[in-house]
Amino acid sequence: MVGTMSAAAVAVWLGSVVSILSRSHADRNVYPSAGVLFVHVLEREYFKGEFPPYPKAGEASSDPITFNTNLKGYPDRPGWLRYIQRTQHSDGVLYGSPTAEHAGRPSVIEITAYNRRTFETARHNLVINIMGTEEFPLPYQAEFYIKNMNVEEMLASEVLGDFLGAVKNIWQPDRLNAINITSALDRGGRVPLPINNLKEGVYVMVGADVAFSSCLREVESPHNQQRCSQEMEPSISCDKKFRAQFDIDWCKISLVDINRVFPVYITRPEPGNGILPEFGLYDPPSETLMSRNYFSDFLITLAVPSAVAVVLLFILGYTMCCRREGFIQLVHHNSIQKSSKELRSMSKNREISWPLSTLPVFNPVSGEVVPPLHPDNYETTSMPLMQTQTNLQNQITIPQQRPSGKWYS
């Protein structure tokens, strides 16, 4: 096929082969130690050469690039390895803390870079060779919660170096190293609101070869424990050494001495051949089982509420019909009903004449007009429903006309 191609076509074909092969780089090997924080930055600048140049000459390439990482032959990464990339224009970071269980077994991580402008991809392999040593992990471990940092900010070498320097200043160990960094979101924290430059918060675990200093032990005092229980900030003497750059929540500090932690050994049974043992023939229940009679339960369910209802009804009837208080309430209720009916009947026809008790009375002898029996300013709310002679004190007596003659004095 190559012999039938022209020289120009062969040159183009070889150029394409070279351009494709240029994207296949040799595996990159790293050698982290078990019990020590591992950080590997996926730099966008390193992968920009794998993609075509930016269309505008003289301008820096700002193509959005994202990364996908997975263990070779598997869809995801190892359990101890995490990955974060905040935006498409920022670098990605692989980080985690390998343990001694992963030592001696190289892990090949496939890194696939995606150019979101040209939709091209480039793939690299990262071979992680975990080294197991007796020096790590260090026996005394302290975990700090930093409230004003995100994971990618804390993973920066200069920021992590400043934090370790502050810890070393108050702890004074011979050896000090970062063991692990975990986002507060992975511990059940909430995503902060996008106001006032709030951060997610990170947990940073460090290890040392000497016992904890007195400053770190201050949080264990009863006074500070009480302040923490009341959600108040404890008084720590060495907090000023961190305050300038790191806002530490001292109530969430954790101090662990792994020398006092006893290992737990779990005995596992010997693996079998995968065949269940013989249990004999299946013996189903007998068909002559007596069915349960639910008639008594049904009667109890209905009889008890019915008896209670009858007793309550009897008590209510006796109180309302046979007792004096109940009879008065019935009469009072009946009078209210009659008054309501009278008001409704009067409201239906407003053309009828007013009752005599509401009209003014004319005195033919004196010529004056006597106000009605129930003037407008007369308080009727206190009038009883059944009036007696003693209740008519507020009524006005109407003068009667007396005939003239000698038989009358």
mmCIF file of C-alpha atoms in Angstrom:
data_model
loop_
_atom_site.group_PDB
_atom_site.id
_atom_site.type_symbol
_atom_site.label_atom_id
_atom_site.label_comp_id
_atom_site.label_asym_id
_atom_site.label_seq_id
_atom_site.Cartn_x
_atom_site.Cartn_y
_atom_site.Cartn_z
ATOM 1 C CA MET A 1 0.000 0.000 0.000
ATOM 2 C CA VAL A 2 2.870 2.317 0.831
ATOM 3 C CA GLY A 3 4.513 1.552 -2.506
ATOM 4 C CA THR A 4 1.513 2.784 -4.442
ATOM 5 C CA MET A 5 1.370 6.083 -2.552
ATOM 6 C CA SER A 6 3.061 9.217 -3.758
ATOM 7 C CA ALA A 7 5.904 10.853 -1.867
ATOM 8 C CA ALA A 8 3.675 13.691 -0.637
ATOM 9 C CA ALA A 9 1.049 11.258 0.603
ATOM 10 C CA VAL A 10 3.713 9.188 2.355
ATOM 11 C CA ALA A 11 5.052 12.330 4.017
ATOM 12 C CA VAL A 12 1.580 13.301 5.217
ATOM 13 C CA TRP A 13 0.953 9.763 6.490
ATOM 14 C CA LEU A 14 4.281 9.677 8.319
ATOM 15 C CA GLY A 15 3.552 13.109 9.791
ATOM 16 C CA SER A 16 0.226 11.913 11.121
ATOM 17 C CA VAL A 17 1.885 8.840 12.587
ATOM 18 C CA VAL A 18 4.504 11.002 14.270
ATOM 19 C CA SER A 19 1.843 13.377 15.635
ATOM 20 C CA ILE A 20 -0.104 10.450 17.055
ATOM 21 C CA LEU A 21 2.965 8.831 18.561
ATOM 22 C CA SER A 22 3.958 12.124 20.127
ATOM 23 C CA ARG A 23 0.917 11.813 22.386
ATOM 24 C CA SER A 24 2.067 8.446 23.727
ATOM 25 C CA HIS A 25 4.595 9.266 26.422
ATOM 26 C CA ALA A 26 6.470 6.873 28.633
ATOM 27 C CA ASP A 27 4.941 6.073 32.009
ATOM 28 C CA ARG A 28 5.842 8.479 34.780
ATOM 29 C CA ASN A 29 6.914 6.797 38.030
ATOM 30 C CA VAL A 30 6.485 8.224 41.519
ATOM 31 C CA TYR A 31 7.555 6.650 44.826
ATOM 32 C CA PRO A 32 5.431 7.812 47.777
ATOM 33 C CA SER A 33 5.882 6.379 51.260
ATOM 34 C CA ALA A 34 3.130 4.649 53.173
ATOM 35 C CA GLY A 35 1.707 6.848 55.931
ATOM 36 C CA VAL A 36 2.805 10.101 54.258
ATOM 37 C CA LEU A 37 0.617 12.497 52.283
ATOM 38 C CA PHE A 38 0.960 12.041 48.512
ATOM 39 C CA VAL A 39 0.236 15.014 46.231
ATOM 40 C CA HIS A 40 0.557 15.031 42.440
ATOM 41 C CA VAL A 41 -0.491 18.095 40.427
ATOM 42 C CA LEU A 42 -1.907 17.651 36.908
ATOM 43 C CA GLU A 43 -0.683 20.848 35.292
ATOM 44 C CA ARG A 44 -2.641 22.226 32.364
ATOM 45 C CA GLU A 45 0.509 23.708 30.853
ATOM 46 C CA TYR A 46 1.993 20.229 30.630
ATOM 47 C CA PHE A 47 -0.925 18.981 28.529
ATOM 48 C CA LYS A 48 -1.335 22.047 26.304
ATOM 49 C CA GLY A 49 1.374 20.785 23.970
ATOM 50 C CA GLU A 50 -0.768 17.739 23.216
ATOM 51 C CA PHE A 51 -3.452 19.834 21.516
ATOM 52 C CA PRO A 52 -3.424 22.093 18.420
ATOM 53 C CA PRO A 53 -2.257 25.666 18.996
ATOM 54 C CA TYR A 54 -4.708 28.411 19.800
ATOM 55 C CA PRO A 55 -6.304 29.821 16.587
ATOM 56 C CA LYS A 56 -5.305 33.421 17.300
ATOM 57 C CA ALA A 57 -1.582 33.916 16.847
ATOM 58 C CA GLY A 58 0.221 35.770 19.581
ATOM 59 C CA GLU A 59 -2.397 35.018 22.271
ATOM 60 C CA ALA A 60 -1.907 32.576 25.081
ATOM 61 C CA SER A 61 -3.975 29.427 24.958
ATOM 62 C CA SER A 62 -6.823 29.395 27.457
ATOM 63 C CA ASP A 63 -8.587 26.239 26.363
ATOM 64 C CA PRO A 64 -10.713 24.637 29.078
ATOM 65 C CA ILE A 65 -9.119 21.313 29.990
ATOM 66 C CA THR A 66 -10.539 18.699 32.345
ATOM 67 C CA PHE A 67 -9.040 15.430 33.554
ATOM 68 C CA ASN A 68 -10.344 11.946 34.176
ATOM 69 C CA THR A 69 -8.348 9.570 36.375
ATOM 70 C CA ASN A 70 -8.833 5.868 36.975
ATOM 71 C CA LEU A 71 -6.894 2.769 37.891
ATOM 72 C CA LYS A 72 -5.874 0.955 34.737
ATOM 73 C CA GLY A 73 -8.437 -1.705 33.938
ATOM 74 C CA TYR A 74 -10.952 -0.263 36.431
ATOM 75 C CA PRO A 75 -13.506 2.558 36.207
ATOM 76 C CA ASP A 76 -12.332 4.403 39.318
ATOM 77 C CA ARG A 77 -9.244 5.213 41.359
ATOM 78 C CA PRO A 78 -7.928 3.264 44.366
ATOM 79 C CA GLY A 79 -9.794 3.883 47.596
ATOM 80 C CA TRP A 80 -7.005 5.920 49.187
ATOM 81 C CA LEU A 81 -6.501 8.239 46.180
ATOM 82 C CA ARG A 82 -8.684 11.330 45.653
ATOM 83 C CA TYR A 83 -8.905 13.847 42.833
ATOM 84 C CA ILE A 84 -10.090 17.448 42.688
ATOM 85 C CA GLN A 85 -10.267 20.137 40.015
ATOM 86 C CA ARG A 86 -12.196 23.260 40.925
ATOM 87 C CA THR A 87 -12.704 24.733 37.426
ATOM 88 C CA GLN A 88 -11.861 23.872 33.817
ATOM 89 C CA HIS A 89 -9.125 26.534 33.847
ATOM 90 C CA SER A 90 -7.373 25.281 37.006
ATOM 91 C CA ASP A 91 -4.970 22.416 37.563
ATOM 92 C CA GLY A 92 -6.139 19.049 38.817
ATOM 93 C CA VAL A 93 -4.682 17.441 41.932
ATOM 94 C CA LEU A 94 -4.315 13.803 42.913
ATOM 95 C CA TYR A 95 -3.817 13.381 46.650
ATOM 96 C CA GLY A 96 -4.200 10.794 49.361
ATOM 97 C CA SER A 97 -2.480 8.806 52.066
ATOM 98 C CA PRO A 98 -1.427 5.265 51.096
ATOM 99 C CA THR A 99 -1.168 2.647 53.811
ATOM 100 C CA ALA A 100 1.214 -0.227 54.354
ATOM 101 C CA GLU A 101 -1.340 -2.599 52.814
ATOM 102 C CA HIS A 102 -0.706 -1.010 49.400
ATOM 103 C CA ALA A 103 3.069 -1.237 49.622
ATOM 104 C CA GLY A 104 4.888 -3.377 47.062
ATOM 105 C CA ARG A 105 2.072 -3.252 44.503
ATOM 106 C CA PRO A 106 2.463 -0.615 41.777
ATOM 107 C CA SER A 107 -0.746 1.152 40.783
ATOM 108 C CA VAL A 108 -1.027 2.433 37.201
ATOM 109 C CA ILE A 109 -3.279 5.504 37.061
ATOM 110 C CA GLU A 110 -4.579 6.464 33.621
ATOM 111 C CA ILE A 111 -4.848 10.241 33.230
ATOM 112 C CA THR A 112 -7.013 11.402 30.336
ATOM 113 C CA ALA A 113 -7.019 15.116 29.474
ATOM 114 C CA TYR A 114 -10.031 16.545 27.597
ATOM 115 C CA ASN A 115 -9.801 19.749 25.581
ATOM 116 C CA ARG A 116 -13.288 21.217 25.837
ATOM 117 C CA ARG A 117 -12.716 23.493 22.833
ATOM 118 C CA THR A 118 -11.459 20.968 20.269
ATOM 119 C CA PHE A 119 -12.862 17.825 21.966
ATOM 120 C CA GLU A 120 -9.497 16.126 21.642
ATOM 121 C CA THR A 121 -8.001 13.898 24.305
ATOM 122 C CA ALA A 122 -4.544 12.968 25.498
ATOM 123 C CA ARG A 123 -3.667 10.102 27.800
ATOM 124 C CA HIS A 124 -0.762 9.613 30.183
ATOM 125 C CA ASN A 125 0.028 6.916 32.715
ATOM 126 C CA LEU A 126 1.172 7.574 36.251
ATOM 127 C CA VAL A 127 2.774 4.603 38.016
ATOM 128 C CA ILE A 128 2.570 4.885 41.799
ATOM 129 C CA ASN A 129 5.092 2.658 43.591
ATOM 130 C CA ILE A 130 4.262 2.759 47.283
ATOM 131 C CA MET A 131 7.265 2.250 49.523
ATOM 132 C CA GLY A 132 6.739 0.624 52.905
ATOM 133 C CA THR A 133 9.079 1.832 55.662
ATOM 134 C CA GLU A 134 9.271 1.282 59.409
ATOM 135 C CA GLU A 135 9.630 4.998 60.086
ATOM 136 C CA PHE A 136 6.084 5.802 59.011
ATOM 137 C CA PRO A 137 3.505 6.326 60.182
ATOM 138 C CA LEU A 138 4.764 8.372 63.101
ATOM 139 C CA PRO A 139 3.281 7.343 66.470
ATOM 140 C CA TYR A 140 1.779 10.678 67.615
ATOM 141 C CA GLN A 141 -0.864 12.033 65.274
ATOM 142 C CA ALA A 142 -2.879 15.250 65.572
ATOM 143 C CA GLU A 143 -5.730 16.262 63.290
ATOM 144 C CA PHE A 144 -6.607 19.956 62.902
ATOM 145 C CA TYR A 145 -9.740 21.465 61.390
ATOM 146 C CA ILE A 146 -8.957 24.641 59.416
ATOM 147 C CA LYS A 147 -12.077 26.664 58.652
ATOM 148 C CA ASN A 148 -10.698 29.229 56.201
ATOM 149 C CA MET A 149 -9.187 26.875 53.621
ATOM 150 C CA ASN A 150 -10.303 24.733 50.699
ATOM 151 C CA VAL A 151 -8.628 21.449 49.761
ATOM 152 C CA GLU A 152 -6.847 22.717 46.671
ATOM 153 C CA GLU A 153 -5.557 25.734 48.600
ATOM 154 C CA MET A 154 -4.210 23.583 51.404
ATOM 155 C CA LEU A 155 -2.557 21.158 48.994
ATOM 156 C CA ALA A 156 -0.321 23.920 47.627
ATOM 157 C CA SER A 157 3.221 23.248 48.753
ATOM 158 C CA GLU A 158 3.854 26.733 50.154
ATOM 159 C CA VAL A 159 0.618 26.806 52.179
ATOM 160 C CA LEU A 160 1.153 23.294 53.542
ATOM 161 C CA GLY A 161 4.732 24.190 54.361
ATOM 162 C CA ASP A 162 3.613 27.258 56.334
ATOM 163 C CA PHE A 163 1.151 25.165 58.323
ATOM 164 C CA LEU A 164 3.701 22.466 59.129
ATOM 165 C CA GLY A 165 6.136 25.183 60.196
ATOM 166 C CA ALA A 166 3.576 26.629 62.632
ATOM 167 C CA VAL A 167 2.838 23.156 64.030
ATOM 168 C CA LYS A 168 6.535 22.421 64.432
ATOM 169 C CA ASN A 169 6.981 25.693 66.290
ATOM 170 C CA ILE A 170 4.502 24.697 69.018
ATOM 171 C CA TRP A 171 5.251 20.945 69.049
ATOM 172 C CA GLN A 172 9.069 20.918 68.693
ATOM 173 C CA PRO A 173 9.422 17.389 67.229
ATOM 174 C CA ASP A 174 12.446 15.926 65.534
ATOM 175 C CA ARG A 175 10.378 14.614 62.637
ATOM 176 C CA LEU A 176 7.074 16.016 61.421
ATOM 177 C CA ASN A 177 5.117 15.208 58.273
ATOM 178 C CA ALA A 178 1.617 15.562 56.865
ATOM 179 C CA ILE A 179 -0.321 12.300 56.861
ATOM 180 C CA ASN A 180 -3.624 13.149 55.234
ATOM 181 C CA ILE A 181 -5.837 16.026 54.096
ATOM 182 C CA THR A 182 -9.610 15.630 53.889
ATOM 183 C CA SER A 183 -12.271 18.076 52.797
ATOM 184 C CA ALA A 184 -14.964 18.932 55.329
ATOM 185 C CA LEU A 185 -17.533 17.965 52.692
ATOM 186 C CA ASP A 186 -16.265 14.381 52.901
ATOM 187 C CA ARG A 187 -16.942 14.462 56.647
ATOM 188 C CA GLY A 188 -20.572 15.512 56.288
ATOM 189 C CA GLY A 189 -20.026 19.279 56.096
ATOM 190 C CA ARG A 190 -22.294 21.590 54.122
ATOM 191 C CA VAL A 191 -21.399 23.484 50.982
ATOM 192 C CA PRO A 192 -20.817 27.115 52.071
ATOM 193 C CA LEU A 193 -22.847 29.960 50.651
ATOM 194 C CA PRO A 194 -21.067 32.015 47.941
ATOM 195 C CA ILE A 195 -20.864 35.088 50.206
ATOM 196 C CA ASN A 196 -18.119 36.693 52.262
ATOM 197 C CA ASN A 197 -15.524 34.400 50.680
ATOM 198 C CA LEU A 198 -16.589 31.431 52.810
ATOM 199 C CA LYS A 199 -14.512 28.238 52.573
ATOM 200 C CA GLU A 200 -15.397 24.567 52.803
ATOM 201 C CA GLY A 201 -12.847 23.785 55.520
ATOM 202 C CA VAL A 202 -10.267 20.995 55.617
ATOM 203 C CA TYR A 203 -9.022 18.406 58.102
ATOM 204 C CA VAL A 204 -5.228 18.134 58.181
ATOM 205 C CA MET A 205 -3.587 15.222 60.006
ATOM 206 C CA VAL A 206 0.077 15.500 60.933
ATOM 207 C CA GLY A 207 2.367 13.041 62.680
ATOM 208 C CA ALA A 208 5.391 13.493 64.945
ATOM 209 C CA ASP A 209 7.857 11.339 66.827
ATOM 210 C CA VAL A 210 7.481 13.029 70.241
ATOM 211 C CA ALA A 211 4.561 13.306 72.647
ATOM 212 C CA PHE A 212 2.037 16.102 72.325
ATOM 213 C CA SER A 213 3.054 19.483 73.661
ATOM 214 C CA SER A 214 1.328 21.224 76.554
ATOM 215 C CA CYS A 215 -0.277 23.686 74.149
ATOM 216 C CA LEU A 216 -2.030 20.899 72.267
ATOM 217 C CA ARG A 217 -3.137 19.374 75.582
ATOM 218 C CA GLU A 218 -4.837 22.602 76.661
ATOM 219 C CA VAL A 219 -7.972 21.733 74.740
ATOM 220 C CA GLU A 220 -8.450 18.694 76.996
ATOM 221 C CA SER A 221 -8.786 20.804 80.139
ATOM 222 C CA PRO A 222 -12.250 20.816 81.816
ATOM 223 C CA HIS A 223 -12.590 24.565 81.317
ATOM 224 C CA ASN A 224 -12.046 24.346 77.557
ATOM 225 C CA GLN A 225 -14.208 21.244 77.285
ATOM 226 C CA GLN A 226 -17.046 23.146 78.944
ATOM 227 C CA ARG A 227 -16.588 26.082 76.577
ATOM 228 C CA CYS A 228 -16.669 23.709 73.614
ATOM 229 C CA SER A 229 -19.883 22.106 74.894
ATOM 230 C CA GLN A 230 -21.414 25.598 75.006
ATOM 231 C CA GLU A 231 -20.220 26.251 71.418
ATOM 232 C CA MET A 232 -17.763 28.865 72.656
ATOM 233 C CA GLU A 233 -14.196 29.267 71.460
ATOM 234 C CA PRO A 234 -11.680 27.750 73.897
ATOM 235 C CA SER A 235 -8.711 29.719 75.164
ATOM 236 C CA ILE A 236 -5.540 28.236 73.628
ATOM 237 C CA SER A 237 -2.241 29.976 74.331
ATOM 238 C CA CYS A 238 -0.610 29.035 71.021
ATOM 239 C CA ASP A 239 -3.549 29.983 68.791
ATOM 240 C CA LYS A 240 -1.870 33.296 67.942
ATOM 241 C CA LYS A 241 0.838 31.398 66.052
ATOM 242 C CA PHE A 242 -1.824 30.184 63.576
ATOM 243 C CA ARG A 243 -4.299 33.065 63.617
ATOM 244 C CA ALA A 244 -2.471 35.164 61.048
ATOM 245 C CA GLN A 245 -3.040 32.620 58.258
ATOM 246 C CA PHE A 246 -5.054 29.672 59.584
ATOM 247 C CA ASP A 247 -8.367 29.797 61.452
ATOM 248 C CA ILE A 248 -8.340 26.600 63.526
ATOM 249 C CA ASP A 249 -11.363 25.179 65.322
ATOM 250 C CA TRP A 250 -9.683 23.885 68.471
ATOM 251 C CA CYS A 251 -12.834 22.122 69.638
ATOM 252 C CA LYS A 252 -12.447 19.676 66.743
ATOM 253 C CA ILE A 253 -8.797 18.824 67.253
ATOM 254 C CA SER A 254 -8.048 15.110 67.596
ATOM 255 C CA LEU A 255 -4.969 13.721 69.361
ATOM 256 C CA VAL A 256 -4.157 10.042 68.791
ATOM 257 C CA ASP A 257 -1.307 7.959 70.164
ATOM 258 C CA ILE A 258 -1.180 4.870 67.972
ATOM 259 C CA ASN A 259 1.009 3.095 70.545
ATOM 260 C CA ARG A 260 -2.035 2.883 72.801
ATOM 261 C CA VAL A 261 -4.334 1.645 70.069
ATOM 262 C CA PHE A 262 -4.463 -2.133 70.206
ATOM 263 C CA PRO A 263 -4.764 -3.847 66.836
ATOM 264 C CA VAL A 264 -7.923 -5.788 66.216
ATOM 265 C CA TYR A 265 -7.450 -9.102 64.488
ATOM 266 C CA ILE A 266 -10.399 -10.539 62.664
ATOM 267 C CA THR A 267 -10.322 -14.284 62.160
ATOM 268 C CA ARG A 268 -11.832 -15.292 58.876
ATOM 269 C CA PRO A 269 -13.123 -18.790 58.248
ATOM 270 C CA GLU A 270 -11.426 -21.032 55.801
ATOM 271 C CA PRO A 271 -12.906 -20.681 52.311
ATOM 272 C CA GLY A 272 -15.056 -23.651 51.342
ATOM 273 C CA ASN A 273 -15.769 -25.340 48.064
ATOM 274 C CA GLY A 274 -18.880 -23.255 47.429
ATOM 275 C CA ILE A 275 -21.337 -26.148 47.991
ATOM 276 C CA LEU A 276 -23.919 -25.884 50.749
ATOM 277 C CA PRO A 277 -23.939 -28.726 53.301
ATOM 278 C CA GLU A 278 -26.697 -31.327 53.285
ATOM 279 C CA PHE A 279 -29.681 -30.360 55.447
ATOM 280 C CA GLY A 280 -32.024 -33.226 54.507
ATOM 281 C CA LEU A 281 -35.412 -33.067 52.841
ATOM 282 C CA TYR A 282 -37.664 -30.069 53.190
ATOM 283 C CA ASP A 283 -40.466 -30.720 55.693
ATOM 284 C CA PRO A 284 -43.360 -28.293 55.072
ATOM 285 C CA PRO A 285 -45.952 -27.524 57.802
ATOM 286 C CA SER A 286 -48.853 -29.953 58.221
ATOM 287 C CA GLU A 287 -52.119 -29.301 56.370
ATOM 288 C CA THR A 288 -54.167 -30.217 59.474
ATOM 289 C CA LEU A 289 -53.300 -27.046 61.323
ATOM 290 C CA MET A 290 -56.337 -25.472 62.985
ATOM 291 C CA SER A 291 -57.264 -22.082 61.662
ATOM 292 C CA ARG A 292 -57.496 -19.361 64.261
ATOM 293 C CA ASN A 293 -60.955 -18.060 65.183
ATOM 294 C CA TYR A 294 -61.079 -14.270 65.169
ATOM 295 C CA PHE A 295 -64.770 -13.971 66.263
ATOM 296 C CA SER A 296 -63.877 -13.266 69.903
ATOM 297 C CA ASP A 297 -61.375 -10.630 68.861
ATOM 298 C CA PHE A 298 -64.030 -9.040 66.662
ATOM 299 C CA LEU A 299 -66.522 -8.900 69.546
ATOM 300 C CA ILE A 300 -63.994 -7.388 71.915
ATOM 301 C CA THR A 301 -63.023 -4.816 69.318
ATOM 302 C CA LEU A 302 -66.658 -3.685 68.903
ATOM 303 C CA ALA A 303 -68.107 -4.329 72.375
ATOM 304 C CA VAL A 304 -65.664 -2.282 74.425
ATOM 305 C CA PRO A 305 -65.976 0.969 72.388
ATOM 306 C CA SER A 306 -69.765 0.515 72.145
ATOM 307 C CA ALA A 307 -70.118 0.070 75.929
ATOM 308 C CA VAL A 308 -68.032 3.172 76.585
ATOM 309 C CA ALA A 309 -70.138 5.165 74.117
ATOM 310 C CA VAL A 310 -73.407 4.053 75.763
ATOM 311 C CA VAL A 311 -72.175 5.022 79.225
ATOM 312 C CA LEU A 312 -71.058 8.433 78.039
ATOM 313 C CA LEU A 313 -74.396 8.978 76.262
ATOM 314 C CA PHE A 314 -76.315 8.045 79.399
ATOM 315 C CA ILE A 315 -74.275 10.452 81.541
ATOM 316 C CA LEU A 316 -74.792 13.244 79.020
ATOM 317 C CA GLY A 317 -78.561 12.645 78.825
ATOM 318 C CA TYR A 318 -78.915 12.547 82.603
ATOM 319 C CA THR A 319 -76.959 15.769 82.985
ATOM 320 C CA MET A 320 -78.911 17.661 80.315
ATOM 321 C CA CYS A 321 -82.462 16.404 81.064
ATOM 322 C CA CYS A 322 -82.589 15.402 84.718
ATOM 323 C CA ARG A 323 -80.309 17.892 86.413
ATOM 324 C CA ARG A 324 -81.356 21.512 87.143
ATOM 325 C CA GLU A 325 -78.225 22.940 85.535
ATOM 326 C CA GLY A 326 -78.881 20.996 82.377
ATOM 327 C CA PHE A 327 -82.542 22.056 82.277
ATOM 328 C CA ILE A 328 -81.557 25.708 82.625
ATOM 329 C CA GLN A 329 -79.116 25.334 79.758
ATOM 330 C CA LEU A 330 -81.843 23.798 77.600
ATOM 331 C CA VAL A 331 -84.267 26.649 78.386
ATOM 332 C CA HIS A 332 -81.525 29.177 77.711
ATOM 333 C CA HIS A 333 -80.719 27.537 74.410
ATOM 334 C CA ASN A 334 -84.433 27.443 73.469
ATOM 335 C CA SER A 335 -84.880 31.154 74.202
ATOM 336 C CA ILE A 336 -81.845 31.956 72.060
ATOM 337 C CA GLN A 337 -83.330 29.975 69.189
ATOM 338 C CA LYS A 338 -86.677 31.797 69.485
ATOM 339 C CA SER A 339 -84.969 35.193 69.517
ATOM 340 C CA SER A 340 -82.929 34.247 66.469
ATOM 341 C CA LYS A 341 -86.029 33.169 64.587
ATOM 342 C CA GLU A 342 -87.808 36.437 65.468
ATOM 343 C CA LEU A 343 -84.846 38.481 64.221
ATOM 344 C CA ARG A 344 -84.715 36.507 60.973
ATOM 345 C CA SER A 345 -88.462 36.993 60.396
ATOM 346 C CA MET A 346 -88.184 40.743 61.059
ATOM 347 C CA SER A 347 -85.240 41.068 58.690
ATOM 348 C CA LYS A 348 -87.187 39.462 55.830
ATOM 349 C CA ASN A 349 -89.766 42.275 55.726
ATOM 350 C CA ARG A 350 -88.425 45.673 56.691
ATOM 351 C CA GLU A 351 -91.628 47.529 55.615
ATOM 352 C CA ILE A 352 -93.620 46.463 58.663
ATOM 353 C CA SER A 353 -94.292 48.940 61.453
ATOM 354 C CA TRP A 354 -91.930 49.031 64.404
ATOM 355 C CA PRO A 355 -93.133 47.485 67.649
ATOM 356 C CA LEU A 356 -94.955 49.794 69.996
ATOM 357 C CA SER A 357 -92.292 49.391 72.596
ATOM 358 C CA THR A 358 -89.797 51.060 70.277
ATOM 359 C CA LEU A 359 -91.930 54.111 69.247
ATOM 360 C CA PRO A 360 -92.130 57.397 71.202
ATOM 361 C CA VAL A 361 -95.331 58.022 73.200
ATOM 362 C CA PHE A 362 -97.303 61.327 72.941
ATOM 363 C CA ASN A 363 -98.861 62.674 76.142
ATOM 364 C CA PRO A 364 -102.127 64.447 75.191
ATOM 365 C CA VAL A 365 -102.343 66.267 78.575
ATOM 366 C CA SER A 366 -98.886 67.736 78.876
ATOM 367 C CA GLY A 367 -98.101 67.696 75.166
ATOM 368 C CA GLU A 368 -94.648 66.248 75.632
ATOM 369 C CA VAL A 369 -93.204 63.254 73.868
ATOM 370 C CA VAL A 370 -92.120 60.439 76.157
ATOM 371 C CA PRO A 371 -89.086 58.427 74.950
ATOM 372 C CA PRO A 372 -89.652 54.788 74.097
ATOM 373 C CA LEU A 373 -89.438 52.051 76.652
ATOM 374 C CA HIS A 374 -86.054 50.919 75.244
ATOM 375 C CA PRO A 375 -84.115 53.940 74.012
ATOM 376 C CA ASP A 376 -81.030 53.553 71.876
ATOM 377 C CA ASN A 377 -78.672 54.174 74.770
ATOM 378 C CA TYR A 378 -80.313 51.503 76.906
ATOM 379 C CA GLU A 379 -78.061 48.573 77.613
ATOM 380 C CA THR A 380 -79.871 45.449 76.477
ATOM 381 C CA THR A 381 -77.015 43.011 76.693
ATOM 382 C CA SER A 382 -77.486 42.605 80.432
ATOM 383 C CA MET A 383 -81.229 42.081 80.194
ATOM 384 C CA PRO A 384 -82.232 38.537 81.201
ATOM 385 C CA LEU A 385 -84.184 36.426 78.775
ATOM 386 C CA MET A 386 -87.091 35.903 81.190
ATOM 387 C CA GLN A 387 -87.917 39.202 82.870
ATOM 388 C CA THR A 388 -89.649 39.527 86.175
ATOM 389 C CA GLN A 389 -91.119 42.489 88.018
ATOM 390 C CA THR A 390 -87.781 43.236 89.643
ATOM 391 C CA ASN A 391 -86.121 43.494 86.236
ATOM 392 C CA LEU A 392 -88.363 46.362 85.061
ATOM 393 C CA GLN A 393 -86.643 49.066 87.101
ATOM 394 C CA ASN A 394 -85.047 50.606 84.047
ATOM 395 C CA GLN A 395 -88.331 50.942 82.187
ATOM 396 C CA ILE A 396 -89.996 54.364 82.078
ATOM 397 C CA THR A 397 -93.538 54.685 83.369
ATOM 398 C CA ILE A 398 -95.929 56.274 80.841
ATOM 399 C CA PRO A 399 -98.248 58.902 82.385
ATOM 400 C CA GLN A 400 -101.957 58.099 81.950
ATOM 401 C CA GLN A 401 -104.661 60.608 80.925
ATOM 402 C CA ARG A 402 -107.229 61.268 83.729
ATOM 403 C CA PRO A 403 -110.774 62.471 82.824
ATOM 404 C CA SER A 404 -112.063 65.713 84.429
ATOM 405 C CA GLY A 405 -115.245 65.849 86.536
ATOM 406 C CA LYS A 406 -116.470 66.158 90.024
ATOM 407 C CA TRP A 407 -116.314 62.491 90.642
ATOM 408 C CA TYR A 408 -112.531 62.566 90.253
ATOM 409 C CA SER A 409 -110.161 64.289 92.577
#
